[in-house]
Amino acid sequence: MATKTTAEKLATIQKGYTLEGATIELGAAIIDGELHKDAPVRLPLAMMNRHGLVAGATGTGKTVTLHMMAEQLSTAGVPVFLADIKGDLSGLATAAVGSDKLKARTDSIGQAWQGKTFPVEFLALGGDGNGVPVRATVTSFGPILLSRIMELNDTQESSLQLVFYFADKNGLELIDLKDLRAVIQYLTSDEGKDKLEELGGLSKATAGVILRELVNLEAQGLEKFFGEPEFDTAELLRTAPDGRGVVTCLELPTLQTKPMLFSTFLMWLLADLFEDLPEAGDLDKPKLVFFLDEAHLLFNGASKAFLDAITTTVRLIRSKGVGIFFVTQTPKDVPADVLGQLANRVQHALRAFTPEDAKALKATVSTFPVSDYDLEETLTSAGIGEAVITVMNEKGAPTPVALTRLRAPESLMGPSDEALVRSTVAGSALLGKYGTAVDNASAYEKLTGKAAAPTGPAAAEPADAGAPGTAAGYDVDAEARRIEEEILGRPSSRPAQAPGPAPQDPEPEYGGPEDGEARETARRTRAPRAPRTRQPKSREPEPQPGGMMGDLGGVLGGALGGGLKSMARSMGTQLGRELLRGVFGTASRRRRR
């Protein structure tokens, strides 16, 4: 094969990056060691929801690349989400100051540089930092994501799904960690042991392990990340009055002590967006671009259910107008099923100091299209602020691989003054909405009979409002039969109680034990429990084979894990439609309202 001349290589890149629509300008191509500002490298704005990867060794400029891309997205009216791990990205709120060195760089790539500020919103997980506090309720976070934080194994994760399902079915709102702890304590108590048996796949020993892990989370101070008011992810889609997209920076000052919480919380944000956003199809520009930094933390030690849920979310959220860029050191940090969906690649330099580094380098080179570069040499010799790039063009084909000197950000490359950050937060419209934690009546209050603590302005509901077992006509036995049928997928072995006069002073189902004589009668008359295998018949009508609900139920049943497969099978019923959770086991905001 004949070697191309520099002029031929230049023509290939110029043609490959000649695009018709709006673009994100990335920089200028370097060919045969020479910079060519007449060969700009661009990324089509309409293709940013095809997702991407920004990778490279520590110190090669990945954060500056995010910074530069976020500025242009904001200018184009696209909201951006950034996880600000080192605090450097807060500089978007401060205009950069020019210098001779900066001018020489920008002139060399043909960049018309001007210092600017951008509309920034600062958030902090649970108020752990200067930003507006961000919280999620336990029920919306869901069992799969919570299992990830608690580092549960597959069996324990499936059992936690059953606990969530039990709480969903019985009107026990899981708002914070003490609510979930109260439900598990109830199921492992004398009062709740019958309900524990009815859950079938949940053993008392496993429930005890989950409870201990939950108490451990509280001991680490993680309870402040769960509660109300819950953050509405629609806040990430805002634009400023001048039409620019708002850049949301999530502060993570204690990342090193809570890495699992950080990465899992970001997936909750994505899962919530996925559940709530409508289908959008192909847009001229995305609704949101989400940069997921330190992506390796997301995948390390992840369960199969968790990885399947990530893959599903990445595959499907594109059609809802959201682009995701994973930021990590090497492509090997991202599972192959996810990596195959990342069409836009910005690869900074890699180091090959060890045999493991050399393997990672070869693996990275193998993921790029055939090019005119010796990529092994190029990736180990690229300077700071340079990257090997290939993106998806407007026709859906990969652009030519180009070593690129990247543009310089126009806002401060470093943290903004803390006083500016604090004043920005104080003036935020979100502070009044999310600044003060509230503790409304939920599962803990219903199970213990205690009133909710007055921690915020929201009015607490009465502790017995809607609680199971109240005098509002709640049928304890009917509910127990429904739980068994839905979870085990077979007719209940619990006998129906003959109708009779209601007791004058009924005991609450979750405030204490049932009447002793009635319980003993039920035990004596109960049919022997069948082995825990799936039976072909159920009292609920099965969805028609091949129907949309049947297909969706099968897909989600597999994604959610064994503990909820029977619930997915019952999607044809109204009850199944109301209780079905998302691919991460998260609860849709529309269902939570």
Short mmCIF file of C-alpha atoms in Angstrom, two decimals, residues 70-538:
data_model
loop_
_atom_site.label_atom_id
_atom_site.label_comp_id
_atom_site.label_asym_id
_atom_site.label_seq_id
_atom_site.Cartn_x
_atom_site.Cartn_y
_atom_site.Cartn_z
CA ALA A 70 -19.35 22.56 27.99
CA GLU A 71 -18.76 26.22 27.07
CA GLN A 72 -19.70 25.68 23.44
CA LEU A 73 -22.71 23.55 24.30
CA SER A 74 -23.98 26.27 26.63
CA THR A 75 -23.47 28.89 23.92
CA ALA A 76 -25.49 26.72 21.54
CA GLY A 77 -28.37 26.63 24.04
CA VAL A 78 -27.73 23.06 25.24
CA PRO A 79 -27.85 22.42 29.02
CA VAL A 80 -24.85 20.53 30.41
CA PHE A 81 -24.29 18.41 33.51
CA LEU A 82 -20.76 18.09 34.91
CA ALA A 83 -19.49 16.23 37.97
CA ASP A 84 -16.91 18.65 39.41
CA ILE A 85 -14.58 16.23 41.14
CA LYS A 86 -11.58 18.51 41.67
CA GLY A 87 -13.48 21.81 41.89
CA ASP A 88 -11.83 23.11 38.71
CA LEU A 89 -15.04 23.32 36.68
CA SER A 90 -16.47 26.02 38.92
CA GLY A 91 -14.24 28.32 36.84
CA LEU A 92 -17.00 28.38 34.21
CA ALA A 93 -18.57 31.16 36.27
CA THR A 94 -15.45 33.37 35.95
CA ALA A 95 -14.06 34.90 32.74
CA ALA A 96 -10.51 33.87 31.89
CA VAL A 97 -7.75 36.45 31.53
CA GLY A 98 -5.66 36.42 28.37
CA SER A 99 -1.87 36.11 28.19
CA ASP A 100 0.80 36.06 25.52
CA LYS A 101 1.15 32.29 25.82
CA LEU A 102 -2.59 31.80 25.50
CA LYS A 103 -2.77 34.13 22.49
CA ALA A 104 0.02 32.25 20.72
CA ARG A 105 -1.86 28.96 21.21
CA THR A 106 -5.25 30.26 20.09
CA ASP A 107 -3.77 32.03 17.07
CA SER A 108 -1.99 28.83 16.02
CA ILE A 109 -5.27 26.92 15.74
CA GLY A 110 -7.34 29.79 14.35
CA GLN A 111 -9.40 30.34 17.50
CA ALA A 112 -10.93 33.81 17.99
CA TRP A 113 -10.56 33.79 21.79
CA GLN A 114 -12.37 36.08 24.22
CA GLY A 115 -12.76 35.72 27.99
CA LYS A 116 -16.38 34.90 28.99
CA THR A 117 -18.54 33.75 31.87
CA PHE A 118 -21.26 31.12 31.57
CA PRO A 119 -24.52 30.47 33.45
CA VAL A 120 -23.64 27.94 36.16
CA GLU A 121 -25.73 26.19 38.80
CA PHE A 122 -23.84 24.62 41.71
CA LEU A 123 -25.22 21.49 43.37
CA ALA A 124 -23.89 19.33 46.21
CA LEU A 125 -24.91 15.80 47.21
CA GLY A 126 -26.94 16.16 50.39
CA GLY A 127 -25.46 19.59 50.97
CA ASP A 128 -21.93 18.15 51.27
CA GLY A 129 -20.30 21.28 49.83
CA ASN A 130 -21.29 24.83 48.92
CA GLY A 131 -23.95 23.96 46.34
CA VAL A 132 -27.71 23.56 46.52
CA PRO A 133 -28.40 20.24 48.32
CA VAL A 134 -29.40 17.34 46.08
CA ARG A 135 -31.32 14.46 47.62
CA ALA A 136 -33.22 11.41 46.40
CA THR A 137 -35.83 9.34 48.15
CA VAL A 138 -34.94 5.72 48.83
CA THR A 139 -37.96 4.50 46.87
CA SER A 140 -36.99 6.42 43.75
CA PHE A 141 -33.35 5.38 44.09
CA GLY A 142 -34.49 1.78 43.86
CA PRO A 143 -33.07 -1.56 44.99
CA ILE A 144 -30.46 -2.10 42.26
CA LEU A 145 -28.72 1.24 42.75
CA LEU A 146 -28.97 0.96 46.53
CA SER A 147 -27.52 -2.54 46.40
CA ARG A 148 -24.60 -1.06 44.49
CA ILE A 149 -23.88 1.41 47.29
CA MET A 150 -24.28 -1.28 49.96
CA GLU A 151 -22.08 -3.68 47.92
CA LEU A 152 -24.60 -6.51 48.18
CA ASN A 153 -24.16 -9.75 46.27
CA ASP A 154 -26.66 -10.93 43.65
CA THR A 155 -28.75 -12.93 46.13
CA GLN A 156 -28.93 -10.06 48.60
CA GLU A 157 -29.76 -7.62 45.78
CA SER A 158 -32.66 -9.82 44.66
CA SER A 159 -33.88 -9.99 48.26
CA LEU A 160 -33.73 -6.22 48.60
CA GLN A 161 -35.94 -5.98 45.51
CA LEU A 162 -38.53 -8.03 47.36
CA VAL A 163 -38.37 -5.65 50.32
CA PHE A 164 -39.01 -2.71 48.01
CA TYR A 165 -41.86 -4.57 46.38
CA PHE A 166 -43.40 -5.34 49.76
CA ALA A 167 -43.18 -1.66 50.72
CA ASP A 168 -44.68 -0.57 47.37
CA LYS A 169 -47.59 -2.98 47.74
CA ASN A 170 -48.37 -1.95 51.32
CA GLY A 171 -48.23 1.83 51.03
CA LEU A 172 -45.03 2.12 53.05
CA GLU A 173 -43.21 5.13 51.63
CA LEU A 174 -39.42 4.70 51.65
CA ILE A 175 -38.23 8.28 51.89
CA ASP A 176 -34.99 7.98 53.86
CA LEU A 177 -32.80 5.20 55.23
CA LYS A 178 -34.68 4.94 58.50
CA ASP A 179 -37.82 4.05 56.52
CA LEU A 180 -36.10 1.13 54.81
CA ARG A 181 -34.55 0.07 58.10
CA ALA A 182 -37.97 0.11 59.76
CA VAL A 183 -39.50 -2.10 57.04
CA ILE A 184 -36.69 -4.67 57.31
CA GLN A 185 -36.87 -4.62 61.10
CA TYR A 186 -40.61 -5.23 60.86
CA LEU A 187 -40.15 -8.17 58.49
CA THR A 188 -37.59 -9.77 60.82
CA SER A 189 -39.67 -9.18 63.97
CA ASP A 190 -42.26 -11.46 65.55
CA GLU A 191 -45.02 -9.24 64.18
CA GLY A 192 -43.76 -9.47 60.61
CA LYS A 193 -42.40 -13.01 60.39
CA ASP A 194 -45.53 -14.23 58.58
CA LYS A 195 -45.08 -11.52 55.97
CA LEU A 196 -41.42 -12.54 55.62
CA GLU A 197 -42.50 -16.11 54.90
CA GLU A 198 -44.98 -14.89 52.30
CA LEU A 199 -42.19 -13.11 50.43
CA GLY A 200 -40.85 -16.56 49.59
CA GLY A 201 -37.38 -15.71 48.31
CA LEU A 202 -36.39 -13.52 51.28
CA SER A 203 -34.79 -15.36 54.18
CA LYS A 204 -34.53 -13.88 57.66
CA ALA A 205 -30.74 -14.30 57.55
CA THR A 206 -30.45 -12.33 54.29
CA ALA A 207 -32.76 -9.64 55.62
CA GLY A 208 -30.48 -9.40 58.64
CA VAL A 209 -27.41 -8.93 56.42
CA ILE A 210 -29.16 -6.16 54.47
CA LEU A 211 -30.18 -4.51 57.72
CA ARG A 212 -26.60 -4.55 59.01
CA GLU A 213 -25.32 -3.01 55.77
CA LEU A 214 -28.01 -0.36 56.00
CA VAL A 215 -27.00 0.54 59.54
CA ASN A 216 -23.40 0.73 58.31
CA LEU A 217 -24.43 3.30 55.67
CA GLU A 218 -26.04 5.40 58.38
CA ALA A 219 -22.90 5.11 60.51
CA GLN A 220 -20.91 6.54 57.58
CA GLY A 221 -23.19 9.57 57.49
CA LEU A 222 -24.78 8.72 54.15
CA GLU A 223 -28.32 9.18 55.42
CA LYS A 224 -28.25 12.87 54.47
CA PHE A 225 -28.18 11.97 50.78
CA PHE A 226 -31.60 10.33 51.03
CA GLY A 227 -34.74 12.26 51.84
CA GLU A 228 -36.97 15.10 50.76
CA PRO A 229 -37.35 17.42 48.99
CA GLU A 230 -36.21 15.14 46.20
CA PHE A 231 -34.29 16.74 43.34
CA ASP A 232 -36.29 16.99 40.14
CA THR A 233 -33.95 16.06 37.29
CA ALA A 234 -35.92 18.39 35.00
CA GLU A 235 -33.86 21.15 36.67
CA LEU A 236 -30.91 19.93 34.58
CA LEU A 237 -32.69 20.91 31.35
CA ARG A 238 -32.93 24.66 31.96
CA THR A 239 -31.67 27.51 29.83
CA ALA A 240 -30.68 30.99 30.97
CA PRO A 241 -32.77 34.08 30.05
CA ASP A 242 -30.31 34.85 27.23
CA GLY A 243 -30.93 31.42 25.69
CA ARG A 244 -27.66 29.80 26.72
CA GLY A 245 -27.81 26.37 28.33
CA VAL A 246 -27.33 26.25 32.10
CA VAL A 247 -24.20 24.33 33.11
CA THR A 248 -24.94 22.33 36.26
CA CYS A 249 -21.84 21.51 38.31
CA LEU A 250 -22.23 18.85 40.98
CA GLU A 251 -19.63 19.42 43.69
CA LEU A 252 -17.91 16.30 45.00
CA PRO A 253 -15.46 17.47 47.67
CA THR A 254 -15.50 14.13 49.52
CA LEU A 255 -15.36 11.83 46.49
CA GLN A 256 -12.47 9.80 47.84
CA THR A 257 -14.47 8.75 50.90
CA LYS A 258 -17.70 8.00 48.99
CA PRO A 259 -16.75 6.94 45.44
CA MET A 260 -19.52 4.36 45.13
CA LEU A 261 -22.19 6.83 46.20
CA PHE A 262 -20.94 9.38 43.67
CA SER A 263 -21.00 7.09 40.64
CA THR A 264 -24.29 5.45 41.59
CA PHE A 265 -25.98 8.79 42.24
CA LEU A 266 -25.05 9.93 38.74
CA MET A 267 -26.72 6.83 37.33
CA TRP A 268 -29.83 7.66 39.37
CA LEU A 269 -29.93 11.06 37.69
CA LEU A 270 -29.71 9.40 34.28
CA ALA A 271 -32.27 6.73 35.17
CA ASP A 272 -34.71 9.38 36.38
CA LEU A 273 -34.27 11.36 33.17
CA PHE A 274 -34.75 8.18 31.16
CA GLU A 275 -38.02 7.39 32.97
CA ASP A 276 -39.50 10.88 32.67
CA LEU A 277 -38.39 12.26 29.30
CA PRO A 278 -40.59 11.59 26.25
CA GLU A 279 -39.26 10.12 23.03
CA ALA A 280 -37.73 12.88 20.90
CA GLY A 281 -36.18 11.14 17.89
CA ASP A 282 -33.43 12.93 15.96
CA LEU A 283 -32.99 16.56 17.05
CA ASP A 284 -30.90 19.42 15.70
CA LYS A 285 -29.26 19.59 19.12
CA PRO A 286 -29.54 17.47 22.26
CA LYS A 287 -31.74 18.39 25.22
CA LEU A 288 -28.87 17.70 27.62
CA VAL A 289 -25.28 16.50 27.50
CA PHE A 290 -24.22 14.58 30.58
CA PHE A 291 -20.50 14.18 31.36
CA LEU A 292 -19.94 11.20 33.65
CA ASP A 293 -16.45 11.66 35.11
CA GLU A 294 -14.38 8.91 36.76
CA ALA A 295 -16.50 6.38 34.86
CA HIS A 296 -14.40 3.44 36.05
CA LEU A 297 -15.97 3.84 39.50
CA LEU A 298 -19.33 3.07 37.96
CA PHE A 299 -18.29 -0.33 36.62
CA ASN A 300 -15.82 -1.69 39.18
CA GLY A 301 -17.33 -4.77 40.80
CA ALA A 302 -20.78 -4.07 39.33
CA SER A 303 -23.37 -6.85 39.33
CA LYS A 304 -24.71 -8.23 36.06
CA ALA A 305 -28.10 -6.62 36.73
CA PHE A 306 -26.42 -3.25 37.25
CA LEU A 307 -24.34 -3.53 34.07
CA ASP A 308 -27.37 -4.64 32.07
CA ALA A 309 -29.30 -1.63 33.36
CA ILE A 310 -26.49 0.77 32.39
CA THR A 311 -26.30 -0.75 28.91
CA THR A 312 -30.05 -0.45 28.44
CA THR A 313 -30.10 3.15 29.64
CA VAL A 314 -27.24 4.21 27.36
CA ARG A 315 -28.83 2.48 24.38
CA LEU A 316 -32.29 3.96 24.83
CA ILE A 317 -31.75 7.43 26.29
CA ARG A 318 -30.29 8.64 22.98
CA SER A 319 -33.77 8.74 21.48
CA LYS A 320 -34.87 11.01 24.33
CA GLY A 321 -32.34 13.66 23.33
CA VAL A 322 -29.69 13.06 26.01
CA GLY A 323 -26.03 12.54 25.21
CA ILE A 324 -23.67 10.83 27.69
CA PHE A 325 -19.90 11.25 27.64
CA PHE A 326 -17.95 8.79 29.80
CA VAL A 327 -14.70 10.21 31.12
CA THR A 328 -12.01 7.81 32.28
CA GLN A 329 -8.37 6.82 31.74
CA THR A 330 -8.63 4.03 29.17
CA PRO A 331 -11.43 2.51 27.07
CA LYS A 332 -10.83 -0.74 28.98
CA ASP A 333 -12.54 0.89 31.96
CA VAL A 334 -15.85 0.76 30.07
CA PRO A 335 -17.58 -2.59 29.36
CA ALA A 336 -17.64 -3.61 25.70
CA ASP A 337 -21.44 -3.42 25.44
CA VAL A 338 -21.34 0.22 26.55
CA LEU A 339 -18.16 1.14 24.66
CA GLY A 340 -19.72 -0.07 21.42
CA GLN A 341 -22.40 2.63 21.75
CA LEU A 342 -19.97 5.55 22.18
CA ALA A 343 -19.68 7.05 18.70
CA ASN A 344 -17.58 10.12 19.57
CA ARG A 345 -14.02 9.56 20.79
CA VAL A 346 -11.56 12.05 22.26
CA GLN A 347 -8.48 10.09 23.31
CA HIS A 348 -5.75 11.96 25.15
CA ALA A 349 -2.26 10.54 25.63
CA LEU A 350 -1.67 7.17 27.27
CA ARG A 351 1.44 6.06 29.11
CA ALA A 352 3.07 2.66 28.59
CA PHE A 353 5.27 2.36 31.65
CA THR A 354 4.21 -1.17 32.63
CA PRO A 355 3.18 -4.36 30.80
CA GLU A 356 -0.41 -3.67 31.84
CA ASP A 357 -0.15 -0.17 30.35
CA ALA A 358 1.14 -1.67 27.09
CA LYS A 359 -1.88 -4.01 26.92
CA ALA A 360 -4.23 -1.09 27.54
CA LEU A 361 -2.51 0.87 24.76
CA LYS A 362 -2.92 -1.96 22.22
CA ALA A 363 -6.56 -2.39 23.23
CA THR A 364 -7.20 1.32 22.76
CA VAL A 365 -5.58 1.37 19.31
CA SER A 366 -7.75 -1.56 18.24
CA THR A 367 -10.93 0.44 18.93
CA PHE A 368 -10.13 3.17 16.37
CA PRO A 369 -10.90 3.04 12.64
CA VAL A 370 -8.00 2.44 10.23
CA SER A 371 -6.08 5.71 9.89
CA ASP A 372 -3.02 7.39 8.44
CA TYR A 373 -1.44 7.60 11.92
CA ASP A 374 0.75 5.14 13.78
CA LEU A 375 -1.60 5.30 16.74
CA GLU A 376 0.62 3.46 19.22
CA GLU A 377 3.32 6.06 18.69
CA THR A 378 0.88 8.96 18.46
CA LEU A 379 -0.96 8.11 21.69
CA THR A 380 2.24 7.82 23.70
CA SER A 381 3.81 11.01 22.31
CA ALA A 382 0.81 13.38 22.24
CA GLY A 383 1.30 16.49 24.36
CA ILE A 384 -0.93 17.99 27.03
CA GLY A 385 -3.97 19.54 25.35
CA GLU A 386 -3.72 17.24 22.34
CA ALA A 387 -5.96 14.26 21.57
CA VAL A 388 -6.70 11.69 18.88
CA ILE A 389 -10.27 12.26 17.70
CA THR A 390 -12.88 10.51 15.60
CA VAL A 391 -16.58 11.35 15.77
CA MET A 392 -19.81 10.49 13.98
CA ASN A 393 -20.56 12.74 11.04
CA GLU A 394 -24.01 13.93 10.02
CA LYS A 395 -24.53 10.82 7.89
CA GLY A 396 -23.78 8.50 10.78
CA ALA A 397 -20.32 7.44 9.56
CA PRO A 398 -17.04 7.85 11.51
CA THR A 399 -14.86 10.82 10.58
CA PRO A 400 -11.16 10.32 9.81
CA VAL A 401 -8.90 9.86 12.83
CA ALA A 402 -7.13 13.17 13.55
CA LEU A 403 -4.48 14.11 16.08
CA THR A 404 -5.82 17.45 17.27
CA ARG A 405 -4.52 20.42 19.23
CA LEU A 406 -7.57 21.35 21.27
CA ARG A 407 -9.19 24.74 21.74
CA ALA A 408 -8.64 26.73 24.90
CA PRO A 409 -11.54 27.44 27.28
CA GLU A 410 -12.73 31.04 27.49
CA SER A 411 -13.59 30.88 31.18
CA LEU A 412 -11.21 30.28 34.07
CA MET A 413 -9.31 26.98 33.95
CA GLY A 414 -9.44 26.44 37.68
CA PRO A 415 -11.81 27.00 40.60
CA SER A 416 -13.81 30.20 40.89
CA ASP A 417 -13.44 32.24 44.05
CA GLU A 418 -15.41 30.58 46.87
CA ALA A 419 -17.22 33.83 47.62
CA LEU A 420 -18.51 33.88 44.03
CA VAL A 421 -19.70 30.28 44.31
CA ARG A 422 -21.50 31.04 47.59
CA SER A 423 -23.15 34.14 46.21
CA THR A 424 -24.26 32.22 43.09
CA VAL A 425 -25.82 29.55 45.28
CA ALA A 426 -27.47 32.15 47.53
CA GLY A 427 -29.08 33.76 44.48
CA SER A 428 -30.22 30.47 42.95
CA ALA A 429 -33.93 29.86 42.49
CA LEU A 430 -33.27 26.24 43.49
CA LEU A 431 -32.11 27.08 47.00
CA GLY A 432 -35.57 27.89 48.29
CA LYS A 433 -36.88 24.72 46.70
CA TYR A 434 -34.26 22.25 47.90
CA GLY A 435 -32.26 24.06 50.58
CA THR A 436 -34.10 22.76 53.66
CA ALA A 437 -34.63 19.06 54.36
CA VAL A 438 -38.14 17.93 55.33
CA ASP A 439 -39.27 14.75 57.05
CA ASN A 440 -42.85 13.89 56.17
CA ALA A 441 -44.69 10.87 57.56
CA SER A 442 -43.54 7.70 55.82
CA ALA A 443 -42.81 4.02 56.52
CA TYR A 444 -40.88 4.68 59.74
CA GLU A 445 -43.73 6.67 61.27
CA LYS A 446 -46.35 4.17 60.11
CA LEU A 447 -44.49 1.20 61.53
CA THR A 448 -43.46 2.78 64.82
CA GLY A 449 -46.43 5.05 65.41
CA LYS A 450 -44.08 8.01 65.93
CA ALA A 451 -44.78 11.43 64.52
CA ALA A 452 -42.46 12.82 61.85
CA ALA A 453 -39.87 15.27 63.10
CA PRO A 454 -40.65 18.88 62.03
CA THR A 455 -37.46 19.39 60.03
CA GLY A 456 -38.76 21.67 57.32
CA PRO A 457 -41.60 23.79 56.02
CA ALA A 458 -43.50 20.94 54.35
CA ALA A 459 -46.56 19.86 56.29
CA ALA A 460 -46.31 16.30 57.56
CA GLU A 461 -49.16 13.93 56.89
CA PRO A 462 -50.79 12.20 59.88
CA ALA A 463 -48.84 9.09 60.80
CA ASP A 464 -51.81 6.85 60.11
CA ALA A 465 -52.89 8.45 56.85
CA GLY A 466 -53.39 5.65 54.40
CA ALA A 467 -51.49 3.22 56.62
CA PRO A 468 -52.27 -0.44 56.20
CA GLY A 469 -54.48 -1.87 58.87
CA THR A 470 -56.34 1.32 59.71
CA ALA A 471 -60.10 1.50 59.95
CA ALA A 472 -60.31 2.72 56.36
CA GLY A 473 -61.38 -0.72 55.19
CA TYR A 474 -57.95 -2.24 54.58
CA ASP A 475 -58.26 -6.04 54.18
CA VAL A 476 -55.17 -7.58 55.81
CA ASP A 477 -55.73 -11.11 54.53
CA ALA A 478 -56.62 -10.03 50.98
CA GLU A 479 -53.47 -7.92 50.81
CA ALA A 480 -51.35 -10.79 52.12
CA ARG A 481 -52.80 -13.08 49.44
CA ARG A 482 -52.11 -10.51 46.73
CA ILE A 483 -48.49 -10.14 47.84
CA GLU A 484 -47.96 -13.91 47.74
CA GLU A 485 -49.60 -14.29 44.34
CA GLU A 486 -47.72 -11.39 42.75
CA ILE A 487 -44.30 -12.35 44.11
CA LEU A 488 -44.47 -16.15 43.86
CA GLY A 489 -46.52 -16.27 40.65
CA ARG A 490 -49.02 -18.83 41.92
CA PRO A 491 -52.36 -18.88 43.76
CA SER A 492 -52.06 -17.95 47.40
CA SER A 493 -51.96 -20.72 50.01
CA ARG A 494 -53.40 -18.32 52.57
CA PRO A 495 -57.13 -19.06 53.17
CA ALA A 496 -59.67 -16.33 52.59
CA GLN A 497 -61.32 -15.15 55.79
CA ALA A 498 -65.10 -15.42 56.08
CA PRO A 499 -66.79 -12.03 56.15
CA GLY A 500 -67.79 -10.89 59.59
CA PRO A 501 -68.36 -7.81 61.70
CA ALA A 502 -65.39 -5.54 61.94
CA PRO A 503 -63.75 -5.54 65.40
CA GLN A 504 -64.63 -2.59 67.57
CA ASP A 505 -61.01 -1.71 68.22
CA PRO A 506 -58.91 -3.15 65.35
CA GLU A 507 -55.17 -3.61 65.75
CA PRO A 508 -53.05 -1.89 63.09
CA GLU A 509 -51.46 -4.38 60.72
CA TYR A 510 -48.05 -2.77 61.14
CA GLY A 511 -48.33 -1.44 64.65
CA GLY A 512 -48.54 -4.79 66.40
CA PRO A 513 -49.46 -8.49 65.98
CA GLU A 514 -52.76 -9.69 64.56
CA ASP A 515 -55.32 -11.12 66.91
CA GLY A 516 -53.73 -14.26 68.38
CA GLU A 517 -56.72 -16.58 67.93
CA ALA A 518 -57.27 -15.54 64.30
CA ARG A 519 -53.60 -16.05 63.53
CA GLU A 520 -53.60 -19.54 65.08
CA THR A 521 -56.76 -20.47 63.13
CA ALA A 522 -55.14 -19.34 59.90
CA ARG A 523 -52.06 -21.41 60.65
CA ARG A 524 -54.07 -24.57 61.36
CA THR A 525 -56.17 -24.26 58.21
CA ARG A 526 -53.46 -23.12 55.83
CA ALA A 527 -52.65 -25.57 53.05
CA PRO A 528 -49.09 -26.92 52.94
CA ARG A 529 -46.76 -24.50 51.16
CA ALA A 530 -45.86 -25.58 47.66
CA PRO A 531 -42.20 -25.67 46.60
CA ARG A 532 -40.93 -22.27 45.45
CA THR A 533 -41.17 -22.95 41.72
CA ARG A 534 -42.99 -21.03 39.07
CA GLN A 535 -46.45 -22.45 38.46
CA PRO A 536 -48.21 -22.27 35.10
CA LYS A 537 -51.42 -20.80 36.47
CA SER A 538 -52.20 -17.68 38.43
#
